[in-house]
XYZ file of N, CA and C in Angstrom:
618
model
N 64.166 102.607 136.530
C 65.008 101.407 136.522
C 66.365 101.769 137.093
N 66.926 100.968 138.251
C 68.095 101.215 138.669
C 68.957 100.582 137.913
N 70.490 101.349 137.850
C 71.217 100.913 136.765
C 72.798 100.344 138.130
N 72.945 99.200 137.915
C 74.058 98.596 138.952
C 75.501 99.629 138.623
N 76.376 99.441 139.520
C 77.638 100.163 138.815
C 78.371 99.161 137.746
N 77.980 98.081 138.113
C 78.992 96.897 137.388
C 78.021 96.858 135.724
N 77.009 97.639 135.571
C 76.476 97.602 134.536
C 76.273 98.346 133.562
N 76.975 99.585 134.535
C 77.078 101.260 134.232
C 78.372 101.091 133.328
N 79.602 100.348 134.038
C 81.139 100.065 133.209
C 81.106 99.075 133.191
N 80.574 98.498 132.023
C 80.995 97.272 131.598
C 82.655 96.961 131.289
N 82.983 95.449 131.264
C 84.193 95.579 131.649
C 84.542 95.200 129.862
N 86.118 95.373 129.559
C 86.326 95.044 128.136
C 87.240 94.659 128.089
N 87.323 93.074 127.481
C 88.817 92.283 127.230
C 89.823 93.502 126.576
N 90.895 92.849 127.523
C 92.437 93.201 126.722
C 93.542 92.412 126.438
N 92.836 91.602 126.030
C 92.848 90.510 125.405
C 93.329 90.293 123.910
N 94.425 90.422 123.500
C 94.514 90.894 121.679
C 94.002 89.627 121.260
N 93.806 90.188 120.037
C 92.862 89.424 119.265
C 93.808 88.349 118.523
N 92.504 87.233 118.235
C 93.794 85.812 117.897
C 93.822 86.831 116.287
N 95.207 86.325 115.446
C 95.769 86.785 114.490
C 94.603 86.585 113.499
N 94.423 87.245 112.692
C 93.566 86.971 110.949
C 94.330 85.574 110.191
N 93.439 84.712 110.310
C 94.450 83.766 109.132
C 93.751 84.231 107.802
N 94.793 83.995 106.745
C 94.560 84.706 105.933
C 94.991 83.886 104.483
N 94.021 82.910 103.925
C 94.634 82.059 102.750
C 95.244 82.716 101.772
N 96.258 82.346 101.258
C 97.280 83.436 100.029
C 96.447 82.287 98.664
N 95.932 82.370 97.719
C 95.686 81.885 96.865
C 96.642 81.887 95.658
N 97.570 81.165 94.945
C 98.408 81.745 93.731
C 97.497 80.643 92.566
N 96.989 81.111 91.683
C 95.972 81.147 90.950
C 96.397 80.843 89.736
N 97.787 80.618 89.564
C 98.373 79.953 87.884
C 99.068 78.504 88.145
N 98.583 77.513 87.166
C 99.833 76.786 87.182
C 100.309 76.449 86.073
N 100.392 77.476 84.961
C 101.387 77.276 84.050
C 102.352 77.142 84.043
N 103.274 76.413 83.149
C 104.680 76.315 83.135
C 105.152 77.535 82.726
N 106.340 77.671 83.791
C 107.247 78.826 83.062
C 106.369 80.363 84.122
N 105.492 79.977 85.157
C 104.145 81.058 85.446
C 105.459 81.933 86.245
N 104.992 83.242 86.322
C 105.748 84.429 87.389
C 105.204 84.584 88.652
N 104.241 83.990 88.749
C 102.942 83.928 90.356
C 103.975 84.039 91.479
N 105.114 82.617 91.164
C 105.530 82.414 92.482
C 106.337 84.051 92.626
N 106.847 84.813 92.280
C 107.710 85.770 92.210
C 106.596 86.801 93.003
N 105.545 86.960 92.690
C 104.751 87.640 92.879
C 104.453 87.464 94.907
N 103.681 85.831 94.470
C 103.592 85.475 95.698
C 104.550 85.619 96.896
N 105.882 85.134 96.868
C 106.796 85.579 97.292
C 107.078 87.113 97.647
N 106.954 87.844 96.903
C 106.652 89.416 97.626
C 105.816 89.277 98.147
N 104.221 89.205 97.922
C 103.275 89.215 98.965
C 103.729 88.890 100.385
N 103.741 87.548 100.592
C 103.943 86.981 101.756
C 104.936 88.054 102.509
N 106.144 88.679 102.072
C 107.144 88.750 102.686
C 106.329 90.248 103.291
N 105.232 90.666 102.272
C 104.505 92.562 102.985
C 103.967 91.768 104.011
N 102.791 91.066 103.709
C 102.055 90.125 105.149
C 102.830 89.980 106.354
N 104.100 89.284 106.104
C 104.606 89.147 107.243
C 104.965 90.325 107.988
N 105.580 91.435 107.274
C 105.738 92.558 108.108
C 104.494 93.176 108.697
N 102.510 92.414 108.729
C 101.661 93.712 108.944
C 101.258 92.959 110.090
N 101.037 93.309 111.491
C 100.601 92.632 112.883
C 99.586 91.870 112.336
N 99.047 90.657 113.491
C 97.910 90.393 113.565
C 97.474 89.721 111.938
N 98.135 89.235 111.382
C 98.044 88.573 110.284
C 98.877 86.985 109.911
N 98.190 86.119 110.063
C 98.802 84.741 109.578
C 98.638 83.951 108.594
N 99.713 83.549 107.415
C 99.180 83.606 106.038
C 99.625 82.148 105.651
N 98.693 81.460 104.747
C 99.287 80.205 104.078
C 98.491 80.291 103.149
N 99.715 79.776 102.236
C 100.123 79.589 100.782
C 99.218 78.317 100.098
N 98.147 78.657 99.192
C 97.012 77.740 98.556
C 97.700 77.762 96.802
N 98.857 77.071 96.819
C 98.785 77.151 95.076
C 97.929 75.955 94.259
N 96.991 76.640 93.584
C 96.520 75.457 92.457
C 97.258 74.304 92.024
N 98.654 74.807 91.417
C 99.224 73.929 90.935
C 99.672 72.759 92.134
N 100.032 72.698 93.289
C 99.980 72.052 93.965
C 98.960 71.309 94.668
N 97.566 71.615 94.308
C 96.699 71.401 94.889
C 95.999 70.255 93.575
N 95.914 70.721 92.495
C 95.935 69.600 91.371
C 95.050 68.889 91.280
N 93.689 70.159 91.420
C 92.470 69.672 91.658
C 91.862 69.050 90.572
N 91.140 67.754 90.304
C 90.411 67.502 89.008
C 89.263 68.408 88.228
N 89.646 69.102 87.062
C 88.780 69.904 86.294
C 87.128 69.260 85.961
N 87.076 68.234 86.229
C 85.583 67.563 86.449
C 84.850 67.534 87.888
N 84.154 67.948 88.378
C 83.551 67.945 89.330
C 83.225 66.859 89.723
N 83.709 65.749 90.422
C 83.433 64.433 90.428
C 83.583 64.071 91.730
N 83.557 63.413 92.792
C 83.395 62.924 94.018
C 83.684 61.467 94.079
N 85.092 61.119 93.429
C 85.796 59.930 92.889
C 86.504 59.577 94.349
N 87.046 58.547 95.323
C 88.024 58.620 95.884
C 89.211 59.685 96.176
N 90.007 59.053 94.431
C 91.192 60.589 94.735
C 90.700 61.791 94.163
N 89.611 61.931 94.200
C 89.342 63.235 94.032
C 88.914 64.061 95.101
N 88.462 63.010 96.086
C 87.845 63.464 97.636
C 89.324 63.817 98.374
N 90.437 63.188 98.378
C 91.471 62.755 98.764
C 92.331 64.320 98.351
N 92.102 64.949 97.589
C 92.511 66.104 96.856
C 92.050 67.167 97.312
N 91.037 66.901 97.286
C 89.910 68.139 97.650
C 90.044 68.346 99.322
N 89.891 67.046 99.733
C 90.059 67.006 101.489
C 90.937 68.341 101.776
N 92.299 68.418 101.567
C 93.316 68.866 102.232
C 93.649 70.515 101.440
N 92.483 70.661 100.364
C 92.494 72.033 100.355
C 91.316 72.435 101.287
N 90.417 72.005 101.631
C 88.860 72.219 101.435
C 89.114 72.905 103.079
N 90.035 71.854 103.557
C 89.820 72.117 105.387
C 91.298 73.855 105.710
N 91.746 73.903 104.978
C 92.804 74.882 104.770
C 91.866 76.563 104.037
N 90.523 76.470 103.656
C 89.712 77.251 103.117
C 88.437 77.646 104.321
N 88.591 76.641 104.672
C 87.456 76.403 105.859
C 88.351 77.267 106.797
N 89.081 76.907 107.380
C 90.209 77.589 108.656
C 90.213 78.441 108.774
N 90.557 79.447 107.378
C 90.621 80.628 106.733
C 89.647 81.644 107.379
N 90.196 83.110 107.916
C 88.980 83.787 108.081
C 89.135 85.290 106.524
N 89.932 85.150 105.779
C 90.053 85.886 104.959
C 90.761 85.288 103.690
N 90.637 85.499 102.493
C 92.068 85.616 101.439
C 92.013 86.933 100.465
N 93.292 86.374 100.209
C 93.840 87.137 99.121
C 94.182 85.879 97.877
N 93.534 86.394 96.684
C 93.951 85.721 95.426
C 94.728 86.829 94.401
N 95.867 85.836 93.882
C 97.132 86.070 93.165
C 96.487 85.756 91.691
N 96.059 86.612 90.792
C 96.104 85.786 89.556
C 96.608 86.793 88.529
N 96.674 86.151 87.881
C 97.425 86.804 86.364
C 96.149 86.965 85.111
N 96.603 87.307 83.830
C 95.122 87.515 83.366
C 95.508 87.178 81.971
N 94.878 85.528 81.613
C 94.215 84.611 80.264
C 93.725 85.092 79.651
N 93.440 85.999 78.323
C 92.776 86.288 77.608
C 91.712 87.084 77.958
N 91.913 88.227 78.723
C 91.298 88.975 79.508
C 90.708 88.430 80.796
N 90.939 87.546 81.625
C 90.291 86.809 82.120
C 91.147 85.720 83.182
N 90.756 84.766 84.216
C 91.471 84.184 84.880
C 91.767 83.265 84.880
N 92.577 82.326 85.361
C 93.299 80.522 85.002
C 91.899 79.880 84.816
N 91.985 78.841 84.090
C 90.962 77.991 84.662
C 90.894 77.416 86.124
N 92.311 76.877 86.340
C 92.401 75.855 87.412
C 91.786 77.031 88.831
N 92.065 78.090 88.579
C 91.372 79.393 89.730
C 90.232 78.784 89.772
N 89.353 78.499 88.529
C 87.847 78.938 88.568
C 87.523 77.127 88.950
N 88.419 76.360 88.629
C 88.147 74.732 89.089
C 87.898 75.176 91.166
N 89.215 75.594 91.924
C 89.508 75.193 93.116
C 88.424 76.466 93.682
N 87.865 77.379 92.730
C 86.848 78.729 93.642
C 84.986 77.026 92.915
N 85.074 76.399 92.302
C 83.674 76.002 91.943
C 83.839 74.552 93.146
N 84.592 74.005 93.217
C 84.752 72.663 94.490
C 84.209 73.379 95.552
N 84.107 74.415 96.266
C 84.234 75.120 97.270
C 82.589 75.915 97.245
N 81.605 76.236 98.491
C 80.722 77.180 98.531
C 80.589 77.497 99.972
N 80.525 76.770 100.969
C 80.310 77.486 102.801
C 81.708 77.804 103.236
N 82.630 77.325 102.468
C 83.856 77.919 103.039
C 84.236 79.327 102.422
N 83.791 79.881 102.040
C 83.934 80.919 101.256
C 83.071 82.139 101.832
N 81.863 81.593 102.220
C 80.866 82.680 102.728
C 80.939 83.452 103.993
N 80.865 84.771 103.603
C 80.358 85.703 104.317
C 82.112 85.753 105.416
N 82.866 86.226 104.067
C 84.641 86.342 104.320
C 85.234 87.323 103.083
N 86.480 88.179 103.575
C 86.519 88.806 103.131
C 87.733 88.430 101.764
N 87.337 89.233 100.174
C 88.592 88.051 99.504
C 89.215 90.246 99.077
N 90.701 89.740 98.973
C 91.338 90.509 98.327
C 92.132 89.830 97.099
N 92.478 91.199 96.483
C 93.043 90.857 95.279
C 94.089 91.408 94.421
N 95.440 90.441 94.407
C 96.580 90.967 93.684
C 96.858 90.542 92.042
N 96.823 91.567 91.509
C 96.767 91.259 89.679
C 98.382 91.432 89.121
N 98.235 90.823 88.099
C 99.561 90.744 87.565
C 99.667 90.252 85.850
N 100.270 90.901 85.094
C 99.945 90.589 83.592
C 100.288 91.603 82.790
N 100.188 92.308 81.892
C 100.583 92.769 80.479
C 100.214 94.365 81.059
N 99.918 94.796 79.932
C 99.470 96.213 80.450
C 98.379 96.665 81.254
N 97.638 95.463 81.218
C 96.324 95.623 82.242
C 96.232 95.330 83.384
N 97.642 94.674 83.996
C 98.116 94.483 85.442
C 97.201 93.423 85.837
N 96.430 92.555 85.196
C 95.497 91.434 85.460
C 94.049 92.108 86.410
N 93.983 93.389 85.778
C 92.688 94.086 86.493
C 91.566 93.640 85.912
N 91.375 92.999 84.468
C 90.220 92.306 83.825
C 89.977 91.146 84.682
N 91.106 90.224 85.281
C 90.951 89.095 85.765
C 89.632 89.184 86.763
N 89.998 90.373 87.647
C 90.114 91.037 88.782
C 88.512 91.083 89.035
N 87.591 91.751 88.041
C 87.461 92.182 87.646
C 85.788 91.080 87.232
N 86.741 90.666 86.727
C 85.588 89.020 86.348
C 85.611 88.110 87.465
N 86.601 87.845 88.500
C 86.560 87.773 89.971
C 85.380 87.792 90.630
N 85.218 89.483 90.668
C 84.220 89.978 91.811
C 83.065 89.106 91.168
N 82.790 89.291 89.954
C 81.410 88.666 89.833
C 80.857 87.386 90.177
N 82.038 86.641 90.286
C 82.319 84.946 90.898
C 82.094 84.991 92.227
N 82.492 85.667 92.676
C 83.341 86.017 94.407
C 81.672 86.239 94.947
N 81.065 87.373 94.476
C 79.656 87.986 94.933
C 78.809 86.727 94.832
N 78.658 85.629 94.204
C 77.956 84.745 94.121
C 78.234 83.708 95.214
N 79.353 83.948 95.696
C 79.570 82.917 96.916
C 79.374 83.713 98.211
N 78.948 84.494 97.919
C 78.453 85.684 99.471
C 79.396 85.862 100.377
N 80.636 86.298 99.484
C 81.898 86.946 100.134
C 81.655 88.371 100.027
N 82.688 89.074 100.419
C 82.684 90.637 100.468
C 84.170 90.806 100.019
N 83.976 91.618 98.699
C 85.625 91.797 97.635
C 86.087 93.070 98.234
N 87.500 93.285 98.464
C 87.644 94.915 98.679
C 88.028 95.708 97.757
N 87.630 96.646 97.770
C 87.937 97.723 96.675
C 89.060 97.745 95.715
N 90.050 98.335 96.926
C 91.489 98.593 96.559
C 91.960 97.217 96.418
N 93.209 96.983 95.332
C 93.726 96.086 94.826
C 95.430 96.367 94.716
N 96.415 94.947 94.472
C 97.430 95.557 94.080
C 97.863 94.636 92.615
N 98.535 96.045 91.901
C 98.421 95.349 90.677
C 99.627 95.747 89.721
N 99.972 94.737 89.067
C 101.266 94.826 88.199
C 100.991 94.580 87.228
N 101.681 95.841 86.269
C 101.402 96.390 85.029
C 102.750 95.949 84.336
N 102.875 94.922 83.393
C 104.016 94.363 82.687
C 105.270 93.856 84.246
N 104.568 92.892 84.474
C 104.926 92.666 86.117
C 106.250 92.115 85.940
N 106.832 91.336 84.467
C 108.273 90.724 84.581
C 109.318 91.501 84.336
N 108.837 93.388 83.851
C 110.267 94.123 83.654
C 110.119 95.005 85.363
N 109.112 94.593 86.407
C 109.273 95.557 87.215
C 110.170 94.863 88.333
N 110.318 93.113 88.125
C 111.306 93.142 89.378
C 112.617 92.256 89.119
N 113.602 92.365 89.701
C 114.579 91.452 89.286
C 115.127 90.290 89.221
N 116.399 89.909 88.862
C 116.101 88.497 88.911
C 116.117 87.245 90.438
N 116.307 88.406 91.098
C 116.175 87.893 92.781
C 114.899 88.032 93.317
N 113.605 88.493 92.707
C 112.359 88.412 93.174
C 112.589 90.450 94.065
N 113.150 90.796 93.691
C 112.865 91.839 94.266
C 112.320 93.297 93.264
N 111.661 93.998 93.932
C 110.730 95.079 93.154
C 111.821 96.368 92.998
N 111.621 96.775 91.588
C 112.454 97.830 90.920
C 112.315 98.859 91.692
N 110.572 99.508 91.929
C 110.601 100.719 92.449
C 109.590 100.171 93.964
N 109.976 99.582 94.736
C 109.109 98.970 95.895
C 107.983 99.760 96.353
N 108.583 101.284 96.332
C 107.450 102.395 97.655
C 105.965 102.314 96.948
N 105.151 102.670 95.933
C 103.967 102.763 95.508
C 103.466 101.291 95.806
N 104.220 100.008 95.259
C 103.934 98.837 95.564
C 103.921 98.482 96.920
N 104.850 98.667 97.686
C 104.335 98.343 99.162
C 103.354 99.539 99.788
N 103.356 100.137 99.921
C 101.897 101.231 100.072
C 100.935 100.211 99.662
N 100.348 99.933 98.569
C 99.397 99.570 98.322
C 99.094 98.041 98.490
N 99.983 97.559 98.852
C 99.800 96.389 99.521
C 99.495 96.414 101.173
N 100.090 97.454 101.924
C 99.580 97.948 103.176
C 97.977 98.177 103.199
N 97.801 98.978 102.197
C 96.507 99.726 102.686
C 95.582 98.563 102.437
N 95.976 97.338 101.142
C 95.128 95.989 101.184
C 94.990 95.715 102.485
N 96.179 95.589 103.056
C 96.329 94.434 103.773
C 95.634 95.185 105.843
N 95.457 96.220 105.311
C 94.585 97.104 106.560
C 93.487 97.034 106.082
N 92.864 96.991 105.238
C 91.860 96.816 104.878
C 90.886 95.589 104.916
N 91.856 94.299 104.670
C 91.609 93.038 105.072
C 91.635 92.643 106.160
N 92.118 93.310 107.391
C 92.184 92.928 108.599
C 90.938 93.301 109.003
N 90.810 94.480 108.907
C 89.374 95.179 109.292
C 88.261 94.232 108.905
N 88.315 94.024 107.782
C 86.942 93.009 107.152
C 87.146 91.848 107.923
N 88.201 91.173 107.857
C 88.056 90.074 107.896
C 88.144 89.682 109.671
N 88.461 90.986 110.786
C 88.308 90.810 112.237
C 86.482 90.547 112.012
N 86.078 92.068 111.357
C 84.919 92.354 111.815
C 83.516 91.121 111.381
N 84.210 90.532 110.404
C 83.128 89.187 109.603
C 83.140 88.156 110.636
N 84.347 87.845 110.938
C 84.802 86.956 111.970
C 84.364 87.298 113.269
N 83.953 88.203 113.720
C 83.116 88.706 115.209
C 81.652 88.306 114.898
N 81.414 88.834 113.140
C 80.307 88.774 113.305
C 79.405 86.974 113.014
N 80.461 86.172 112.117
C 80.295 84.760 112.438
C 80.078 84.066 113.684
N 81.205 84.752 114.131
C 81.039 83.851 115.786
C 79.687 83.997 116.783
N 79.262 85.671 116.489
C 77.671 86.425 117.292
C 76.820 85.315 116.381
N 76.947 84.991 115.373
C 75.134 84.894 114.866
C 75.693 83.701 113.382
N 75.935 82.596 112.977
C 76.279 81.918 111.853
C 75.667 82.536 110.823
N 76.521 82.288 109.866
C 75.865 82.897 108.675
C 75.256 82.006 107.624
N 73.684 82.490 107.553
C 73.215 81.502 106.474
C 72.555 81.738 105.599
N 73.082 81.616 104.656
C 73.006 81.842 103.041
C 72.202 80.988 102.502
């Protein structure tokens, strides 16, 4: 079999790649909650990592009905998260940790939701008492695996999260915390380029 030259070197875009969008999930809407403080750092590591574009999904703003119902304003609600999840080729969820465990309203806006979710990569930032919301975390994956996402390992997580930053939203001892929000957030790119190549080759069906 003769092999052409134009077939011998194939040619290869250099072309950079469109950015990762990347849904930020903040996962409390209690009164009085520390999320936004949290969230607010996040975003500000994201913005410093290439090739990453991030929007902000808070529950509490989103004010989804805890009944599963397909009412008017409940469609009307759901609409304008649903297409913001869909868009999404990755997230990251923000939650704190309920009684070992995660918000409800988390587990309301992750049960409205199932093809937008699949076969995407979710990360995860904890925050809470001494357990840094790693139980949340934790009980997560087992949710997360049922919607035929892919969870990543590494996590970032705050251990008694309201004496570590001040009252300007900024972190006491930043370096271990931003490290490990890097190596998330390289980690999520990777997944979430390579899911996204592999959506576009072949749909995914679950």
């Amino acid at each position: 079999m003769t092999t052409t030259a134009a077939s011998a070197h194939p040619t290869t875009s250099t072309e950079p790649a469109a950015p990762l969008k990347v849904a930020v999930i903040l996962g409390s809407n209690r009164d009085g909650r520390f999320g936004p403080v949290v969230a607010a750092w996040f975003l500000a590591r994201a913005a410093r990592h290439p090739g990453v574009e991030t929007d902000l999904i808070d529950v509490a703003e989103a004010d989804l009905p805890a009944a599963i119902t397909f009412s008017p304003d409940a469609a009307a609600r759901l609409g304008a998260v649903s297409a913001r999840l869909a868009a999404a080729d990755a997230f990251v969820v923000l939650t704190p940790e309920y009684n070992h465990s995660f918000p409800a309203p988390l587990k309301t806006l992750i049960d409205w939701h199932s093809a937008e979710w699949q076969a995407k990569p979710v990360a995860f930032v904890g925050y809470g008492g001494i357990s840094g919301g790693l139980r949340a975390v934790e009980h997560l994956r087992q949710v997360f695996a049922e919607l035929h996402t892919v969870t990543l390992r590494d996590t970032v997580s705050f251990h008694n999260a309201g004496a570590l930053f001040d009252d300007e939203g900024r972190h006491l001892d930043p370096e271990p915390a931003d490290a490990a929000a890097k190596t998330l957030l390289d980690q999520l790119v990777w997944w979430g380029t390579a899911l996204r190549d592999a959506r576009k080759a072949r749909p995914y069906g679950a």
